């Protein structure tokens, strides 16, 4: 196979990966294009980011709102633009929402204050407060 053909196939694979459900996409993060600065991203587009020596496997992120990326707007640092794709059933650590796009909804579960903390379930939609700041908005599970 020639390099040119391999690049053509890679482009087809990336195009086909768009239709994968998140659960399957998490099994093949490497199929998704790497995040890059100065690139236009559309809402719901998925990219891989990370994968350095500290984190051997890259993380899959989904674009929350369309934008053109900047070097200092990496997916791990801009929750208003990117959200990490989580494994179904996995309970994430509570993270301060930046707006309606990443607010917690009724039934969402989180660990608080860290990964070893207890699990809380949101009792309201559009919850942007921590269990500590707004206890009435959370139920200890």
PDB file of C-alpha atoms in Angstrom:
ATOM      1  CA  UNK A   1       0.000   0.000   0.000  1.00  0.00           C
ATOM      2  CA  UNK A   2       1.282   3.449  -0.835  1.00  0.00           C
ATOM      3  CA  UNK A   3       1.459   6.322   1.625  1.00  0.00           C
ATOM      4  CA  UNK A   4      -1.072   8.190  -0.485  1.00  0.00           C
ATOM      5  CA  UNK A   5      -3.549   5.305  -0.246  1.00  0.00           C
ATOM      6  CA  UNK A   6      -2.979   5.010   3.502  1.00  0.00           C
ATOM      7  CA  UNK A   7      -3.827   8.709   3.895  1.00  0.00           C
ATOM      8  CA  UNK A   8      -6.971   8.230   1.806  1.00  0.00           C
ATOM      9  CA  UNK A   9      -8.034   5.323   3.988  1.00  0.00           C
ATOM     10  CA  UNK A  10      -7.314   7.307   7.154  1.00  0.00           C
ATOM     11  CA  UNK A  11      -9.608  10.088   5.915  1.00  0.00           C
ATOM     12  CA  UNK A  12     -12.367   7.528   5.234  1.00  0.00           C
ATOM     13  CA  UNK A  13     -11.945   5.982   8.676  1.00  0.00           C
ATOM     14  CA  UNK A  14     -12.174   9.398  10.363  1.00  0.00           C
ATOM     15  CA  UNK A  15     -15.310  10.177   8.340  1.00  0.00           C
ATOM     16  CA  UNK A  16     -16.910   6.851   9.318  1.00  0.00           C
ATOM     17  CA  UNK A  17     -15.981   7.285  12.995  1.00  0.00           C
ATOM     18  CA  UNK A  18     -18.354  10.266  13.239  1.00  0.00           C
ATOM     19  CA  UNK A  19     -21.321   7.872  13.270  1.00  0.00           C
ATOM     20  CA  UNK A  20     -20.015   5.743  16.156  1.00  0.00           C
ATOM     21  CA  UNK A  21     -21.961   6.026  19.420  1.00  0.00           C
ATOM     22  CA  UNK A  22     -19.883   7.412  22.306  1.00  0.00           C
ATOM     23  CA  UNK A  23     -19.578   3.996  23.939  1.00  0.00           C
ATOM     24  CA  UNK A  24     -17.947   2.536  20.801  1.00  0.00           C
ATOM     25  CA  UNK A  25     -15.924   5.674  20.146  1.00  0.00           C
ATOM     26  CA  UNK A  26     -14.300   5.315  23.574  1.00  0.00           C
ATOM     27  CA  UNK A  27     -12.976   1.918  22.476  1.00  0.00           C
ATOM     28  CA  UNK A  28     -11.191   3.498  19.498  1.00  0.00           C
ATOM     29  CA  UNK A  29     -10.165   7.015  20.540  1.00  0.00           C
ATOM     30  CA  UNK A  30      -7.250   6.877  18.103  1.00  0.00           C
ATOM     31  CA  UNK A  31      -9.695   6.966  15.154  1.00  0.00           C
ATOM     32  CA  UNK A  32     -10.574  10.562  15.919  1.00  0.00           C
ATOM     33  CA  UNK A  33      -8.489  13.504  14.773  1.00  0.00           C
ATOM     34  CA  UNK A  34      -6.117  15.031  17.287  1.00  0.00           C
ATOM     35  CA  UNK A  35      -7.140  18.417  18.646  1.00  0.00           C
ATOM     36  CA  UNK A  36      -5.234  21.268  17.001  1.00  0.00           C
ATOM     37  CA  UNK A  37      -5.026  25.019  17.473  1.00  0.00           C
ATOM     38  CA  UNK A  38      -6.363  27.354  14.766  1.00  0.00           C
ATOM     39  CA  UNK A  39      -8.945  24.784  13.670  1.00  0.00           C
ATOM     40  CA  UNK A  40     -12.689  25.297  13.178  1.00  0.00           C
ATOM     41  CA  UNK A  41     -14.722  22.835  15.257  1.00  0.00           C
ATOM     42  CA  UNK A  42     -18.471  22.229  15.044  1.00  0.00           C
ATOM     43  CA  UNK A  43     -20.764  21.366  17.938  1.00  0.00           C
ATOM     44  CA  UNK A  44     -20.768  17.609  18.688  1.00  0.00           C
ATOM     45  CA  UNK A  45     -17.497  17.028  16.806  1.00  0.00           C
ATOM     46  CA  UNK A  46     -15.213  14.643  18.716  1.00  0.00           C
ATOM     47  CA  UNK A  47     -11.430  14.874  18.990  1.00  0.00           C
ATOM     48  CA  UNK A  48      -8.690  13.135  20.926  1.00  0.00           C
ATOM     49  CA  UNK A  49      -6.440  15.099  23.201  1.00  0.00           C
ATOM     50  CA  UNK A  50      -3.589  14.134  25.493  1.00  0.00           C
ATOM     51  CA  UNK A  51      -1.816  10.842  25.546  1.00  0.00           C
ATOM     52  CA  UNK A  52       1.525  12.004  26.860  1.00  0.00           C
ATOM     53  CA  UNK A  53       3.745  10.015  29.194  1.00  0.00           C
ATOM     54  CA  UNK A  54       1.536  10.968  32.177  1.00  0.00           C
ATOM     55  CA  UNK A  55      -1.636   9.869  30.388  1.00  0.00           C
ATOM     56  CA  UNK A  56      -0.762   7.059  27.968  1.00  0.00           C
ATOM     57  CA  UNK A  57      -4.204   6.929  26.333  1.00  0.00           C
ATOM     58  CA  UNK A  58      -5.605  10.095  24.782  1.00  0.00           C
ATOM     59  CA  UNK A  59      -8.934  11.377  26.066  1.00  0.00           C
ATOM     60  CA  UNK A  60     -11.975  11.751  23.805  1.00  0.00           C
ATOM     61  CA  UNK A  61     -13.692  15.139  23.925  1.00  0.00           C
ATOM     62  CA  UNK A  62     -16.905  16.412  22.318  1.00  0.00           C
ATOM     63  CA  UNK A  63     -17.251  20.024  21.171  1.00  0.00           C
ATOM     64  CA  UNK A  64     -19.981  21.834  23.133  1.00  0.00           C
ATOM     65  CA  UNK A  65     -20.224  24.885  20.888  1.00  0.00           C
ATOM     66  CA  UNK A  66     -18.735  25.652  17.506  1.00  0.00           C
ATOM     67  CA  UNK A  67     -15.579  27.747  17.554  1.00  0.00           C
ATOM     68  CA  UNK A  68     -12.124  28.192  16.061  1.00  0.00           C
ATOM     69  CA  UNK A  69      -9.593  26.834  18.513  1.00  0.00           C
ATOM     70  CA  UNK A  70      -6.730  28.776  20.026  1.00  0.00           C
ATOM     71  CA  UNK A  71      -3.521  27.412  21.488  1.00  0.00           C
ATOM     72  CA  UNK A  72      -4.641  28.180  25.061  1.00  0.00           C
ATOM     73  CA  UNK A  73      -8.183  26.769  24.581  1.00  0.00           C
ATOM     74  CA  UNK A  74      -7.262  23.102  24.953  1.00  0.00           C
ATOM     75  CA  UNK A  75     -10.132  20.678  25.647  1.00  0.00           C
ATOM     76  CA  UNK A  76      -8.945  19.941  29.187  1.00  0.00           C
ATOM     77  CA  UNK A  77      -8.905  23.654  30.074  1.00  0.00           C
ATOM     78  CA  UNK A  78     -12.109  24.952  28.445  1.00  0.00           C
ATOM     79  CA  UNK A  79     -15.270  23.209  29.679  1.00  0.00           C
ATOM     80  CA  UNK A  80     -17.391  25.904  28.013  1.00  0.00           C
ATOM     81  CA  UNK A  81     -16.135  24.579  24.668  1.00  0.00           C
ATOM     82  CA  UNK A  82     -15.377  20.894  25.317  1.00  0.00           C
ATOM     83  CA  UNK A  83     -16.724  18.085  27.445  1.00  0.00           C
ATOM     84  CA  UNK A  84     -14.973  14.802  28.103  1.00  0.00           C
ATOM     85  CA  UNK A  85     -16.826  11.814  26.693  1.00  0.00           C
ATOM     86  CA  UNK A  86     -17.479   9.549  29.671  1.00  0.00           C
ATOM     87  CA  UNK A  87     -18.023   5.822  29.690  1.00  0.00           C
ATOM     88  CA  UNK A  88     -21.674   4.894  30.215  1.00  0.00           C
ATOM     89  CA  UNK A  89     -22.319   4.297  33.887  1.00  0.00           C
ATOM     90  CA  UNK A  90     -19.089   6.017  34.939  1.00  0.00           C
ATOM     91  CA  UNK A  91     -19.605   8.598  37.665  1.00  0.00           C
ATOM     92  CA  UNK A  92     -17.428  11.678  37.139  1.00  0.00           C
ATOM     93  CA  UNK A  93     -15.995  14.006  39.748  1.00  0.00           C
ATOM     94  CA  UNK A  94     -18.065  17.177  40.214  1.00  0.00           C
ATOM     95  CA  UNK A  95     -16.753  20.034  38.112  1.00  0.00           C
ATOM     96  CA  UNK A  96     -17.941  23.648  38.220  1.00  0.00           C
ATOM     97  CA  UNK A  97     -20.281  24.152  35.250  1.00  0.00           C
ATOM     98  CA  UNK A  98     -19.598  27.183  33.083  1.00  0.00           C
ATOM     99  CA  UNK A  99     -23.137  27.528  31.743  1.00  0.00           C
ATOM    100  CA  UNK A 100     -26.233  25.707  30.588  1.00  0.00           C
ATOM    101  CA  UNK A 101     -24.225  23.489  28.225  1.00  0.00           C
ATOM    102  CA  UNK A 102     -22.528  21.624  31.064  1.00  0.00           C
ATOM    103  CA  UNK A 103     -24.921  22.170  33.993  1.00  0.00           C
ATOM    104  CA  UNK A 104     -26.066  19.059  35.852  1.00  0.00           C
ATOM    105  CA  UNK A 105     -29.583  17.810  35.312  1.00  0.00           C
ATOM    106  CA  UNK A 106     -31.933  15.978  37.634  1.00  0.00           C
ATOM    107  CA  UNK A 107     -30.591  12.444  38.096  1.00  0.00           C
ATOM    108  CA  UNK A 108     -26.972  13.230  37.152  1.00  0.00           C
ATOM    109  CA  UNK A 109     -24.519  11.677  39.598  1.00  0.00           C
ATOM    110  CA  UNK A 110     -21.104  12.932  40.651  1.00  0.00           C
ATOM    111  CA  UNK A 111     -18.382  12.219  43.159  1.00  0.00           C
ATOM    112  CA  UNK A 112     -17.747  15.208  45.423  1.00  0.00           C
ATOM    113  CA  UNK A 113     -15.332  16.722  46.321  1.00  0.00           C
ATOM    114  CA  UNK A 114     -12.956  14.303  44.566  1.00  0.00           C
ATOM    115  CA  UNK A 115     -12.865  10.821  43.020  1.00  0.00           C
ATOM    116  CA  UNK A 116     -12.779   9.249  46.495  1.00  0.00           C
ATOM    117  CA  UNK A 117     -15.687  11.351  47.751  1.00  0.00           C
ATOM    118  CA  UNK A 118     -19.265  10.165  48.162  1.00  0.00           C
ATOM    119  CA  UNK A 119     -21.711  10.078  45.251  1.00  0.00           C
ATOM    120  CA  UNK A 120     -24.368  12.775  44.991  1.00  0.00           C
ATOM    121  CA  UNK A 121     -27.366  12.907  42.652  1.00  0.00           C
ATOM    122  CA  UNK A 122     -28.769  16.204  41.390  1.00  0.00           C
ATOM    123  CA  UNK A 123     -32.385  16.765  42.437  1.00  0.00           C
ATOM    124  CA  UNK A 124     -32.943  19.650  39.998  1.00  0.00           C
ATOM    125  CA  UNK A 125     -32.286  20.468  36.350  1.00  0.00           C
ATOM    126  CA  UNK A 126     -29.702  23.096  35.329  1.00  0.00           C
ATOM    127  CA  UNK A 127     -27.803  22.657  38.604  1.00  0.00           C
ATOM    128  CA  UNK A 128     -24.604  24.728  38.587  1.00  0.00           C
ATOM    129  CA  UNK A 129     -23.864  24.545  42.319  1.00  0.00           C
ATOM    130  CA  UNK A 130     -21.797  22.020  44.244  1.00  0.00           C
ATOM    131  CA  UNK A 131     -23.368  19.770  46.875  1.00  0.00           C
ATOM    132  CA  UNK A 132     -21.627  21.915  49.471  1.00  0.00           C
ATOM    133  CA  UNK A 133     -22.845  25.258  48.075  1.00  0.00           C
ATOM    134  CA  UNK A 134     -26.449  24.093  47.458  1.00  0.00           C
ATOM    135  CA  UNK A 135     -27.265  21.009  49.552  1.00  0.00           C
ATOM    136  CA  UNK A 136     -30.963  21.165  48.607  1.00  0.00           C
ATOM    137  CA  UNK A 137     -29.978  20.566  44.977  1.00  0.00           C
ATOM    138  CA  UNK A 138     -28.263  17.246  45.723  1.00  0.00           C
ATOM    139  CA  UNK A 139     -29.092  13.944  47.380  1.00  0.00           C
ATOM    140  CA  UNK A 140     -26.398  11.712  48.900  1.00  0.00           C
ATOM    141  CA  UNK A 141     -26.607   8.306  47.195  1.00  0.00           C
TER     142      UNK A 141
END
